[in-house]
Structure formats: structure tokens, C-alpha cells
Tab-separated table of C-alpha atoms in Angstrom:
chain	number	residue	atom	x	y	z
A	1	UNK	CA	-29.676	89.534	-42.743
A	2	UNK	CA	-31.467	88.770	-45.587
A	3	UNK	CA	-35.313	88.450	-43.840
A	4	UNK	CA	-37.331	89.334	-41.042
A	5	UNK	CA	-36.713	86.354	-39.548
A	6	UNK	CA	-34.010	83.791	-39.031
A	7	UNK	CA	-34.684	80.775	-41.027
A	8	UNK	CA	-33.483	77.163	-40.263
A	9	UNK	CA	-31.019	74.810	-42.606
A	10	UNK	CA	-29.915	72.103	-41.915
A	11	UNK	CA	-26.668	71.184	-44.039
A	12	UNK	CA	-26.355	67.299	-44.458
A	13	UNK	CA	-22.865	66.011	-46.204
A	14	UNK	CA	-18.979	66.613	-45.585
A	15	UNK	CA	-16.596	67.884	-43.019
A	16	UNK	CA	-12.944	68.041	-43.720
A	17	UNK	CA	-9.753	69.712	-42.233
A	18	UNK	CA	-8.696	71.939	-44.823
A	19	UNK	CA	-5.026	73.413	-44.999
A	20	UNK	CA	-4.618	75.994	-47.477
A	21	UNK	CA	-1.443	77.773	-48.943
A	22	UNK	CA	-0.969	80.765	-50.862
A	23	UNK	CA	1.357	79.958	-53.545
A	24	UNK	CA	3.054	82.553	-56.387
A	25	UNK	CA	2.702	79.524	-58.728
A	26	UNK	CA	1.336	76.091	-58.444
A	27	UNK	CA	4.257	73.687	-57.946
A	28	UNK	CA	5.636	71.387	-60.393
A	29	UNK	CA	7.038	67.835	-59.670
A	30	UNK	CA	9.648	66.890	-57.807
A	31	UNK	CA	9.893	70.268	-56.395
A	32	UNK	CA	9.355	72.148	-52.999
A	33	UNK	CA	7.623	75.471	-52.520
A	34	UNK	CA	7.434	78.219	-49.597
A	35	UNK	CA	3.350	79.403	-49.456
A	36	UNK	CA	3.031	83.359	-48.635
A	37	UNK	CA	0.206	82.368	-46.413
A	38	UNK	CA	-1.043	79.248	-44.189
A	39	UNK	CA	-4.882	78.702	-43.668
A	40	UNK	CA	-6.239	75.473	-41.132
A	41	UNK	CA	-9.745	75.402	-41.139
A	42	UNK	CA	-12.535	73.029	-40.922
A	43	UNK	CA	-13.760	72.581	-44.864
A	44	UNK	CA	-15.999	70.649	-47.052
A	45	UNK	CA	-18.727	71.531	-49.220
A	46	UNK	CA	-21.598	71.028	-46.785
A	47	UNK	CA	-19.768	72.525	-43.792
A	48	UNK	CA	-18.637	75.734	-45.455
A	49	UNK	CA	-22.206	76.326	-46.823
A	50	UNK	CA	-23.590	75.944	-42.751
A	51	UNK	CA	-20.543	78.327	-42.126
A	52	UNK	CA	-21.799	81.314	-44.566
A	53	UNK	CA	-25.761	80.454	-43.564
A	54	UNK	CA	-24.543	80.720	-39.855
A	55	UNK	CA	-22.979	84.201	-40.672
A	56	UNK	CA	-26.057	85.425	-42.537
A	57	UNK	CA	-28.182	84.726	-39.646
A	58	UNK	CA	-29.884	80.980	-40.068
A	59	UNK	CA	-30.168	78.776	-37.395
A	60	UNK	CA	-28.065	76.324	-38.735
A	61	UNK	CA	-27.208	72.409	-37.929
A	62	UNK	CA	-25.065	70.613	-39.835
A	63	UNK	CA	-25.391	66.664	-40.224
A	64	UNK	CA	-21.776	64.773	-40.996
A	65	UNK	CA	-19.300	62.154	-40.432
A	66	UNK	CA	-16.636	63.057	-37.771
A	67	UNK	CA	-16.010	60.612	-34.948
A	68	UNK	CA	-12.831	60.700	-31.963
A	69	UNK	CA	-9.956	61.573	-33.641
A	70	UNK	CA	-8.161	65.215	-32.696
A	71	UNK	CA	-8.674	66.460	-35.854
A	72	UNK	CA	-12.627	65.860	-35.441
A	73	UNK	CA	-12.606	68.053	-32.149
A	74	UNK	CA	-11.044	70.455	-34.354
A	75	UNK	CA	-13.814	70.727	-36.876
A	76	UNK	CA	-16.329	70.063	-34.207
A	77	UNK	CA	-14.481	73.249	-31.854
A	78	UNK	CA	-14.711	75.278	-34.862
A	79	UNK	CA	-18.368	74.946	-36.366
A	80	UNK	CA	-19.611	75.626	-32.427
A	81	UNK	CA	-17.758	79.115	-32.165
A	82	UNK	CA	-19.998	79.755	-35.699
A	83	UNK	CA	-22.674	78.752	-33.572
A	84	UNK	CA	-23.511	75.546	-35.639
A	85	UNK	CA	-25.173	72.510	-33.938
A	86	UNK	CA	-22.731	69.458	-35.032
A	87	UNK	CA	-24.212	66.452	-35.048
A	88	UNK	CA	-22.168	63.619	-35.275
A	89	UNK	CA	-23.340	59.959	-37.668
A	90	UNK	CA	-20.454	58.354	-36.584
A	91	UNK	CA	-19.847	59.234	-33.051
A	92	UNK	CA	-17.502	56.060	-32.556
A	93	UNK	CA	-14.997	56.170	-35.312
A	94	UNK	CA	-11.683	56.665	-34.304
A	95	UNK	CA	-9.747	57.193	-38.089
A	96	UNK	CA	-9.115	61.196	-39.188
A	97	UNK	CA	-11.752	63.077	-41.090
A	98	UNK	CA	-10.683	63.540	-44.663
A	99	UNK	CA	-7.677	65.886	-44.656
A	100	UNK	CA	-7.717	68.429	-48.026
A	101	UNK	CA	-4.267	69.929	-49.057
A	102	UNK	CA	-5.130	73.194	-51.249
A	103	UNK	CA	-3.257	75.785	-52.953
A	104	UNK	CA	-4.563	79.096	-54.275
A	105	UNK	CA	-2.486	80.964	-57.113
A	106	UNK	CA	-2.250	84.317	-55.651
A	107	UNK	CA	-2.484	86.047	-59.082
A	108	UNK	CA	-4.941	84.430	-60.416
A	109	UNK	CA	-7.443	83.221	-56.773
A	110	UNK	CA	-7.295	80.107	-58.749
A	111	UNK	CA	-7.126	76.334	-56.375
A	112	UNK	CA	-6.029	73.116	-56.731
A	113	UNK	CA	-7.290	70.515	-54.192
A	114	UNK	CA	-6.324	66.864	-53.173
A	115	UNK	CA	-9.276	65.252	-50.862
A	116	UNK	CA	-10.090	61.922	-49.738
A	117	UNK	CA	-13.542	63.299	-49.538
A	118	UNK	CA	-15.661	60.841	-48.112
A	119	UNK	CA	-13.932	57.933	-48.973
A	120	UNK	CA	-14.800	54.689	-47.138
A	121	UNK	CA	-17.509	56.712	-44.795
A	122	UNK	CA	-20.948	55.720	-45.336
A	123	UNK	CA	-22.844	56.004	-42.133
A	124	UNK	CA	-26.463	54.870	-41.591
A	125	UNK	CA	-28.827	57.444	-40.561
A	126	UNK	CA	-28.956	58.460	-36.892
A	127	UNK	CA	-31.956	57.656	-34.852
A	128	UNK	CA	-32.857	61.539	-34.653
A	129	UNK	CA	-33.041	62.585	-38.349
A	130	UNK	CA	-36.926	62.557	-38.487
A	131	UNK	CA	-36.393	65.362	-35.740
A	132	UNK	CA	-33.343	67.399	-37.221
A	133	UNK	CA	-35.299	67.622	-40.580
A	134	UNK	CA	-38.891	68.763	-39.280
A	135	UNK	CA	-36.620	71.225	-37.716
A	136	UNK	CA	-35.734	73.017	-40.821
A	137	UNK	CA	-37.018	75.082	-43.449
A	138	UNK	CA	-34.389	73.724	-45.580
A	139	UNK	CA	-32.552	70.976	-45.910
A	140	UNK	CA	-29.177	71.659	-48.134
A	141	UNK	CA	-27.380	68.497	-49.066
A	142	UNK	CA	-23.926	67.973	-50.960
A	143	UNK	CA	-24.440	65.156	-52.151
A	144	UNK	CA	-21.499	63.249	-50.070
A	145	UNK	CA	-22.485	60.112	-47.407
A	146	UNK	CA	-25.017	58.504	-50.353
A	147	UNK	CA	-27.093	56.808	-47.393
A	148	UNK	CA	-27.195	59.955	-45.054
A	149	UNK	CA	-27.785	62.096	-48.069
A	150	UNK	CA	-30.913	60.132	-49.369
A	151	UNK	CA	-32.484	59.350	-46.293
A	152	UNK	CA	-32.207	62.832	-45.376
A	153	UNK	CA	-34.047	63.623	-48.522
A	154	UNK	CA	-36.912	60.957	-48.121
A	155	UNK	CA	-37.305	62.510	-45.129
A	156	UNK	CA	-37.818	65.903	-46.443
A	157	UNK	CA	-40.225	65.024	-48.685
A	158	UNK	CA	-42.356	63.440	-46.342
A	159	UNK	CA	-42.235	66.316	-44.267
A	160	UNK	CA	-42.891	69.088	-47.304
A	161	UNK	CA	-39.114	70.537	-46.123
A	162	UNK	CA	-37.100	71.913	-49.698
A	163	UNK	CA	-34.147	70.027	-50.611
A	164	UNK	CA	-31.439	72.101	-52.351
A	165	UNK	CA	-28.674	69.815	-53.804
A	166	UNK	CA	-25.379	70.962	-54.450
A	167	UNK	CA	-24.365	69.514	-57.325
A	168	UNK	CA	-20.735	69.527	-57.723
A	169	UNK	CA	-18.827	66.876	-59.066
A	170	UNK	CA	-21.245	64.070	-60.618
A	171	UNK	CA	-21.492	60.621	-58.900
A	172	UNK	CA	-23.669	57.397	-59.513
A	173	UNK	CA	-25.761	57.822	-56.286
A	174	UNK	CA	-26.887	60.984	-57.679
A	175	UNK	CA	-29.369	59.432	-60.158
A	176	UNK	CA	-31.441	58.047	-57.101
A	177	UNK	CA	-30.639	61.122	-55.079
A	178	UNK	CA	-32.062	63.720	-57.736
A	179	UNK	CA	-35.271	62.032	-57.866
A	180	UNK	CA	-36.067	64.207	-54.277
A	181	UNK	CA	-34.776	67.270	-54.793
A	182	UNK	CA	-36.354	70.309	-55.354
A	183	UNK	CA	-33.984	72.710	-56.556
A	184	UNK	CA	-30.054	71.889	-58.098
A	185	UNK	CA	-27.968	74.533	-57.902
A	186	UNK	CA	-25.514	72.576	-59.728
A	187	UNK	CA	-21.824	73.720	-61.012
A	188	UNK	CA	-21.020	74.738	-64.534
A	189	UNK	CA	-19.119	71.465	-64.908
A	190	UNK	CA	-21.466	69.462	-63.452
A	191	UNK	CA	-22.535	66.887	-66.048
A	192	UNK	CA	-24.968	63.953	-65.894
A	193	UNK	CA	-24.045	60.697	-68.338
A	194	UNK	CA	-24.104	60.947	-71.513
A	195	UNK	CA	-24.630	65.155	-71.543
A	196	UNK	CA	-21.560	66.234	-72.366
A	197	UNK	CA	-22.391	69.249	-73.355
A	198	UNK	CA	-23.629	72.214	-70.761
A	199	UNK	CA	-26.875	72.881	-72.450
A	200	UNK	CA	-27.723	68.915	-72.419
A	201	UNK	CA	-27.334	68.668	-68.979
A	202	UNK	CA	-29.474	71.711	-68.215
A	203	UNK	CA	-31.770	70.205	-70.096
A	204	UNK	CA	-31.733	66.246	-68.713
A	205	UNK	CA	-31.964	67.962	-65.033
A	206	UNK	CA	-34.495	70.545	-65.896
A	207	UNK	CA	-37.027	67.124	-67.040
A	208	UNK	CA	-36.043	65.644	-63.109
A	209	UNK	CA	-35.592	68.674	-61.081
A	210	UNK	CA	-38.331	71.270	-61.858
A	211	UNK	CA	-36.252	74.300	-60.248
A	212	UNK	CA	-32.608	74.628	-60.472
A	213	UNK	CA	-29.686	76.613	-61.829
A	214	UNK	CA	-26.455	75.946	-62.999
A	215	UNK	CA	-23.407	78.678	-61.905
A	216	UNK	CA	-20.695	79.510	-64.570
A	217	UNK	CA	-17.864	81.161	-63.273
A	218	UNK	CA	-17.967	85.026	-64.305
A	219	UNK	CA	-20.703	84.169	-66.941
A	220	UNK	CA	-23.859	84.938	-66.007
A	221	UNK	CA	-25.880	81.969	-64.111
A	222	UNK	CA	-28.516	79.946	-65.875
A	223	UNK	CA	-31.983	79.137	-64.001
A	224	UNK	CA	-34.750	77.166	-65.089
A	225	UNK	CA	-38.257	76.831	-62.952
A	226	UNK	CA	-40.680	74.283	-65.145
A	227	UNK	CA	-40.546	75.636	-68.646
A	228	UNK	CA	-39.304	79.099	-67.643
A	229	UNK	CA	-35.459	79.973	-68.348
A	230	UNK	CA	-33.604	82.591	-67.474
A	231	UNK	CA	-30.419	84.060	-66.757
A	232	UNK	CA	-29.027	85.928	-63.313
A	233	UNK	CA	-25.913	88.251	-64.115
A	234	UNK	CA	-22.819	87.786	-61.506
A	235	UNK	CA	-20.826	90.306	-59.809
A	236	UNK	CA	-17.574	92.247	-61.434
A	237	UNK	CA	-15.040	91.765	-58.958
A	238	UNK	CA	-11.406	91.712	-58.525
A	239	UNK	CA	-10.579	87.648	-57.738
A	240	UNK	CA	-8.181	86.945	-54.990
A	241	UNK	CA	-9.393	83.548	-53.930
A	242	UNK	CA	-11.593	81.094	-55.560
A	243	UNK	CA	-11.603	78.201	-52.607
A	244	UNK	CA	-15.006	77.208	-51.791
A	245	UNK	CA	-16.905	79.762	-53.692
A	246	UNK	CA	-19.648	77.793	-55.058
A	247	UNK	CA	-20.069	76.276	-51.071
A	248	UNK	CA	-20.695	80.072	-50.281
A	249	UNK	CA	-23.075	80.292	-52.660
A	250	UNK	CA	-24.843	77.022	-52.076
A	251	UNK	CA	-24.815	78.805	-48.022
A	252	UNK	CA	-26.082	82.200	-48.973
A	253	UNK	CA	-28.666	80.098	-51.446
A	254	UNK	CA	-30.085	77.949	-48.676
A	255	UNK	CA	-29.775	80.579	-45.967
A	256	UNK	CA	-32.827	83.136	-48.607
A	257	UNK	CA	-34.434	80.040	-49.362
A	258	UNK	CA	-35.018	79.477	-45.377
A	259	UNK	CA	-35.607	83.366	-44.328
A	260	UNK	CA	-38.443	84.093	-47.171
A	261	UNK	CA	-39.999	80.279	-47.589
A	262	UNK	CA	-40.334	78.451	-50.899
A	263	UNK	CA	-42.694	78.601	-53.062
A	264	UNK	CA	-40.756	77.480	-56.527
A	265	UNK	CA	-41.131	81.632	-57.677
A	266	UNK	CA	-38.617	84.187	-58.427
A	267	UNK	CA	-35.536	81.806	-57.998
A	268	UNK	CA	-33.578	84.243	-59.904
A	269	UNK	CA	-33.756	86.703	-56.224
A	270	UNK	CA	-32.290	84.097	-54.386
A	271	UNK	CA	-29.307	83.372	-56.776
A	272	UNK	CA	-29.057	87.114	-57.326
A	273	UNK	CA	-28.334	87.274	-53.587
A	274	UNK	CA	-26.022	84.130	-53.364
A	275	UNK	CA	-24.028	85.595	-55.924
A	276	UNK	CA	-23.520	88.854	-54.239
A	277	UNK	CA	-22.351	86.733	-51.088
A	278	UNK	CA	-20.070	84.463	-53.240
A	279	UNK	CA	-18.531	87.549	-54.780
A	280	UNK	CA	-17.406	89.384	-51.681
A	281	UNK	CA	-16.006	86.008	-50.608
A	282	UNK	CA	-13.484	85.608	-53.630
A	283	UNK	CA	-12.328	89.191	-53.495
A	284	UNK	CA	-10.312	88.156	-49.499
A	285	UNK	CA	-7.757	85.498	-49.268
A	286	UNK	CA	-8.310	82.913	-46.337
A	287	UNK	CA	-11.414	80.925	-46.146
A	288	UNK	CA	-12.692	82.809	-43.264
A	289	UNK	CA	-11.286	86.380	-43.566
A	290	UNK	CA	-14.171	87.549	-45.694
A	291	UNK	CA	-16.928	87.267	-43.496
A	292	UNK	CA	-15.536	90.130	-41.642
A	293	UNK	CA	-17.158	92.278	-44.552
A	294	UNK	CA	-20.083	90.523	-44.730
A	295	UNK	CA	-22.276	93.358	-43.347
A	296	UNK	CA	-21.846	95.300	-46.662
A	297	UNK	CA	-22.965	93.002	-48.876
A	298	UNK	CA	-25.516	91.686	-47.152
A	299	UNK	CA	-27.041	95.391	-46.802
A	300	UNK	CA	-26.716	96.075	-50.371
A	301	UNK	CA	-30.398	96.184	-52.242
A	302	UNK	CA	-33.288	94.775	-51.189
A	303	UNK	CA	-34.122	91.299	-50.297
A	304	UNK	CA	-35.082	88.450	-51.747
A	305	UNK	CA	-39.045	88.539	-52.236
A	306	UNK	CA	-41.576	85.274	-53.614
């Protein structure tokens, strides 16, 4: 573990059923393939970041969309043998969860993913979030469900819980969402309008977000807390899988934030950490295999300190 104690997060955003072949090359069109390996498992930014904070030792709940459907039980079945509390914003829809068809390059660890994401599935906050937030030390959020996601956020503010944001892929509802977060941990090709350019967007989020760092890959990862900047360097490691890396991160991220407390000092600890995490994830194929070796990286140095 990272702490003396066992923080809680509570991860607010999307749960998918992911199915994940191994593939010698990527496939072109019109053509048909045999994968070296088959992964099922339950997917999703937000849910494989309350995966990797469960395994580190958090108390961890994780707020999403599931509903009836078979495939839901299967996410739901999953996430409780993690020891996750589920809880479910749309306990009475019957349609499947979003459904992701992947395929990682096995020489390169590189993925391709097709997602409905969250498509069509909005739901309205549940009666209990007041309770589920005051609950946490952190709230993590990936920015999918824009009315769950802000509310949750509102709510976190009121309370004086830290909202991470996982800043992926850039959508509209982020420019009202960013304005109550307290540290983006956003992806190097995350971009806000009009900043096309890496450095501009550090920039135009470092004036709304006063703590927050942007990951790059192998390159080391850029951090900014008010008008300090500075870099974190990322592990060497051999890549055999890239799928849901960054999610890892964001888990191993929230999961220090939650064990130490916030304070808006010595960010650069935490992301030192969650890149440690993230890089024993990409060296084992399977989105769940790795956390078998989780022990030795977690023991490696010493912990994260404000």
C-alpha cells in the first residue's frame, strides 16, 4: 500500500464490457484474423481506475450506468470480487452497457478500440450522492455521464472532497465540468478548443485548474501547481500492452491522493507513484494479469509524502 491508512475514492463515470484480442498485426479491411489471446472483462475509464485503487488498498465505490441486462451482472459480478461497491444510476434500464471491441499489437502493446462509450446514457443523479461523496477522500471522475459527472463535482466542492478529472478525449461538457476540479491529470492528446498545440493547452488549463499534469507516453510527464512547473520522469520498461494505461494511472493517482490527503503540494510524488503503477501494468498482456505483480511495485521506494 501506498499509506498508513486506506483512503476512500469514489470513481464516478463509465462501465463497459471489454473484449480484447491479441493480434500479430492489426487487421485490414475486408479481412478476418485469428487473436493469440482472448480477454472479457468489465472496462471503461472510470471502472478500471476503481479496479487498480481497489488493488492498492482504497476503499473504493464506483458510481455508473449499468441497469438489467446480462452483460451488466457481468460487470457488476466482477467489480464485487475486486471488492468495489457498484452503485447503479440507472437501476431500471434494460439495453446492454456499451460493449468495446479492442485489439493490442503484440509487438508493439499498441490498441485500437471501437466503443459506444456512453452514448445515449445520461442519468440524473441518484438520491444518495450527497452520501457517497462525503464518503470519500476523493472523488475521481472521467468525465463520461455529463449530468452524473457535474453534480458529482458540485457536490464535492461543497463538501471540500478533491476532484481529480481524467481528462481523456475532449468533449463540450468539459468546459462547465473543469470549472470544479481540482487537479487534471489530463492525456498528452488531450486538447481544449482552439489549443492545438500541447504547450497551449497546458497553459489554457493551468489558468482554470490550478493543479494538474498532462502524461506523454514515454516522455517524461508535465505538472503544473499555480505558477510552479515541473516535470516527473516515467519508467523504462519493456511494452507488452498499452490498454487502459492512463486508467491505471488515473487509479494509482487517486488511490495516493486518498491515502496521504491533499493539500495541492508535491504533486510530482503522487504522479511519480502512478507512473510506477502504470508501468508494471503495460509490461503483462491481459487487462487484469498484472496486478498479480503488483506487490513489487508498490514496495519499491518510499511513499508519497505532502
Amino acid at each position: 500500500m501506498v499509506a498508513d491508512r486506506a483512503g476512500a475514492v469514489l470513481c464516478v463515470g463509465l462501465a463497459t464490457v471489454d473484449v480484447v484480442h491479441r493480434v500479430p498485426v492489426f487487421p485490414a479491411a475486408n479481412t478476418k484474423l485469428t487473436s493469440t489471446r482472448q480477454d472479457v472483462a468489465a472496462g471503461g475509464p472510470a471502472t478500471n481506475a476503481a479496479v487498480t485503487a481497489a488493488a492498492l488498498g482504497s476503499r473504493v465505490t464506483l458510481l455508473t450506468a449499468l441497469g438489467t441486462h446480462p452483460l451488466a451482472h457481468s460487470i457488476r459480478d466482477e467489480l464485487t470480487a475486486f471488492r468495489i461497491s457498484v452503485r447503479d444510476a440507472t437501476p431500471d434500464r434494460v439495453e446492454a452497457p456499451g460493449v468495446s471491441a479492442i485489439a493490442v499489437h503484440e509487438g508493439t502493446g499498441e490498441r485500437s478500440v471501437v466503443s459506444a462509450d456512453a452514448r445515449g446514457v445520461d442519468p440524473c443523479p441518484p438520491a444518495e450522492l450527497t452520501r457517497l461523496v462525503s464518503s470519500a477522500d476523493v472523488l475521481l471522475l472521467d468525465g463520461h455521464h455529463p449530468r452524473l459527472a457535474l453534480a458529482a463535482a458540485q457536490t464535492a466542492a461543497r463538501l471540500g472532497v478533491a476532484v481529480v478529472f481524467d481528462a481523456g478525449r475532449y468533449k463540450p461538457h468539459h468546459e462547465q465540468l473543469l470549472d470544479w476540479v481540482d487537479i487534471a491529470v489530463c492525456s498528452g492528446d488531450y486538447r481544449l478548443p482552439n489549443c492545438e498545440q500541447e504547450e497551449r493547452t497546458i497553459r489554457a488549463l493551468g489558468e482554470r485548474v490550478a493543479v494538474g499534469a498532462m502524461t506523454r507516453g514515454h516522455d517524461p510527464i508535465v505538472w503544473w501547481r499555480d505558477d510552479v512547473r515541473g516535470e516527473v520522469p516515467v519508467p523504462v520498461v519493456s511494452v507488452q500492452d498499452t490498454l487502459g494505461a492512463g486508467d491505471v494511472f488515473h487509479g494509482a493517482f487517486a488511490h495516493a491522493v486518498a491515502a496521504r490527503g491533499w493539500s495541492g503540494g508535491k504533486v510530482a510524488d503522487h504522479l511519480a507513484f502512478a507512473a510506477r503503477v502504470a508501468g508494471l501494468r503495460v509490461q503483462h498482456s491481459g487487462p487484469r494479469s498484472w496486478l498479480e505483480r503488483l506487490p513489487s511495485v508498490v514496495d519499491l521506494g518510499p511513499a508519497p509524502s505532502l
